Coordinates of C-alpha atoms in Angstrom, one line a residue:
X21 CA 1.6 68.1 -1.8
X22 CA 3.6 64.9 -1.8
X23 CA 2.4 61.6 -0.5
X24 CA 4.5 58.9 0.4
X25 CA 3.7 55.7 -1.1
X26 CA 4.5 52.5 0.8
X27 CA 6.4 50.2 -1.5
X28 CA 6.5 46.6 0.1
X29 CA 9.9 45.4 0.3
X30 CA 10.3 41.9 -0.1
X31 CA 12.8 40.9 2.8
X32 CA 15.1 37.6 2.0
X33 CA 15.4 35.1 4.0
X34 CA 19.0 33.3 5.3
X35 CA 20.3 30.1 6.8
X36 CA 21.3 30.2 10.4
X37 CA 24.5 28.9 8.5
X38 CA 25.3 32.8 8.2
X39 CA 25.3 33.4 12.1
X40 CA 28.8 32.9 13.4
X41 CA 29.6 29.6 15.3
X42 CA 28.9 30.7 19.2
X43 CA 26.0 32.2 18.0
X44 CA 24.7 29.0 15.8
X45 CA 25.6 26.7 18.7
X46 CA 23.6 29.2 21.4
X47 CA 20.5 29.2 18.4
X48 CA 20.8 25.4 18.4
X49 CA 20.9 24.8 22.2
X50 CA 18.0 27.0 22.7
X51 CA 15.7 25.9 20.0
X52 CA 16.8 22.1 21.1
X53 CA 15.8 22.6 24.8
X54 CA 12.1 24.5 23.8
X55 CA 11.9 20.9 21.9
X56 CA 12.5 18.9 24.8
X57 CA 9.7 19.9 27.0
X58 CA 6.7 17.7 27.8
X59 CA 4.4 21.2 26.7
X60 CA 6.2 21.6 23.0
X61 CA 5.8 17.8 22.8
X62 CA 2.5 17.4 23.2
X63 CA 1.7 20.5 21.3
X64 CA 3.9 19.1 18.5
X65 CA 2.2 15.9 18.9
X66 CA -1.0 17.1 18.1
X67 CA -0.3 18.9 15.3
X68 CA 1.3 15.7 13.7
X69 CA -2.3 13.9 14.5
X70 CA -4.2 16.6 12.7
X71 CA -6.7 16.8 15.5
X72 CA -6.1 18.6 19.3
X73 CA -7.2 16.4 22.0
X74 CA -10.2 17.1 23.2
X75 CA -8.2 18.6 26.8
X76 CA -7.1 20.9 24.6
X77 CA -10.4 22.2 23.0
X78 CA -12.0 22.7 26.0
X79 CA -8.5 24.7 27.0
X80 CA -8.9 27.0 24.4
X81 CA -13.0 26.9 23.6
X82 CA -14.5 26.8 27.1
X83 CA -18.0 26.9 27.2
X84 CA -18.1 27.6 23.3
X85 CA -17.3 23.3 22.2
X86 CA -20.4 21.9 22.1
X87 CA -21.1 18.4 22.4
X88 CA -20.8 16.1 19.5
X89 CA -17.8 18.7 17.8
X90 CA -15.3 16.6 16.8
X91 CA -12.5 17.5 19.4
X92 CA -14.7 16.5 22.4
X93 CA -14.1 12.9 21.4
X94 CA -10.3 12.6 20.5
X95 CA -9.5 12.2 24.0
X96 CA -5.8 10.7 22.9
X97 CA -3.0 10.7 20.0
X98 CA -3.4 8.3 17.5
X99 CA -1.0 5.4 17.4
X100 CA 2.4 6.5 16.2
X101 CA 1.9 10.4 16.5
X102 CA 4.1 10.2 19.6
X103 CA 6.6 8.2 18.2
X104 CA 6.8 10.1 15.1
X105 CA 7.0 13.4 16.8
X106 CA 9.8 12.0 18.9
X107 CA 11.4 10.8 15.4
X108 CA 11.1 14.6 14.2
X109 CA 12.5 16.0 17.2
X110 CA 15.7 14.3 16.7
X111 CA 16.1 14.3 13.5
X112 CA 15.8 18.3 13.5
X113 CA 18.5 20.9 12.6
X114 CA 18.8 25.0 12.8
X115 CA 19.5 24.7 9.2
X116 CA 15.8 23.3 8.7
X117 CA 14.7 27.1 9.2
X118 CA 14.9 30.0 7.3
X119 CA 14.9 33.7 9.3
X120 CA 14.4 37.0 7.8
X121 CA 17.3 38.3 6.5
X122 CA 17.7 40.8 9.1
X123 CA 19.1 38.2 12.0
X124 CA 22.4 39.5 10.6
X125 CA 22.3 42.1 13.4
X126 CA 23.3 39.0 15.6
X127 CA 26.4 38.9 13.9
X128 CA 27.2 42.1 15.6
X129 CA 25.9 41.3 18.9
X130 CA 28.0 39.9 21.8
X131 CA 27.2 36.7 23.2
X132 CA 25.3 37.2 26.1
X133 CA 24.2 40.9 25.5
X134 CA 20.5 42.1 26.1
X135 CA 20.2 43.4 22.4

């Protein structure tokens, strides 16, 4: 009887560099307007601070925060999270990130196709 082993491949990562231009811009535009939102903001925001808000404990938590845990009392940001979130947002660029090697298939899609 013969058993398949599994052998883990290690997959490589590319640049969004490799994707052709309509499809780099499209990447771009998309990843830029998730950004933009007042929801990725704050969630951004907070993981800058180190610490969600307290809103956001009890979000997640419920009934399970107690009183006297250490999110029920960060009720805001700490000064400067916002502003260096904001600073992060703009300064951000596609070729910041690194995708498994198999978003090559994009190459072959056309714009605006479902797969």
């Amino acid at each position: 009887m013969v058993t398949a082993q599994f052998v883990p491949q290690k997959r490589s990562k590319v640049s969004p560099e490799v994707l052709a231009l309509e499809h780099y811009h499209i990447l771009d535009r998309s990843i830029r307007n998730v950004l933009s939102t007042e929801l990725a903001e704050l969630t951004m925001a907070q993981l800058v601070d180190g610490l969600p808000l307290a809103a956001s404990g009890w979000d997640a938590r419920g009934t399970l925060l107690r009183r006297g845990h250490p999110l029920t009392e960060h009720e805001t940001l700490c000064n400067g999270v916002l502003e260096q979130t904001r600073a992060f947002r703009e300064s951000f660029h596609p070729t910041m990130l690194f995708f498994y090697s198999y978003v090559r298939y994009i190459l072959y899609a056309v714009v605006g196709s479902v797969y």
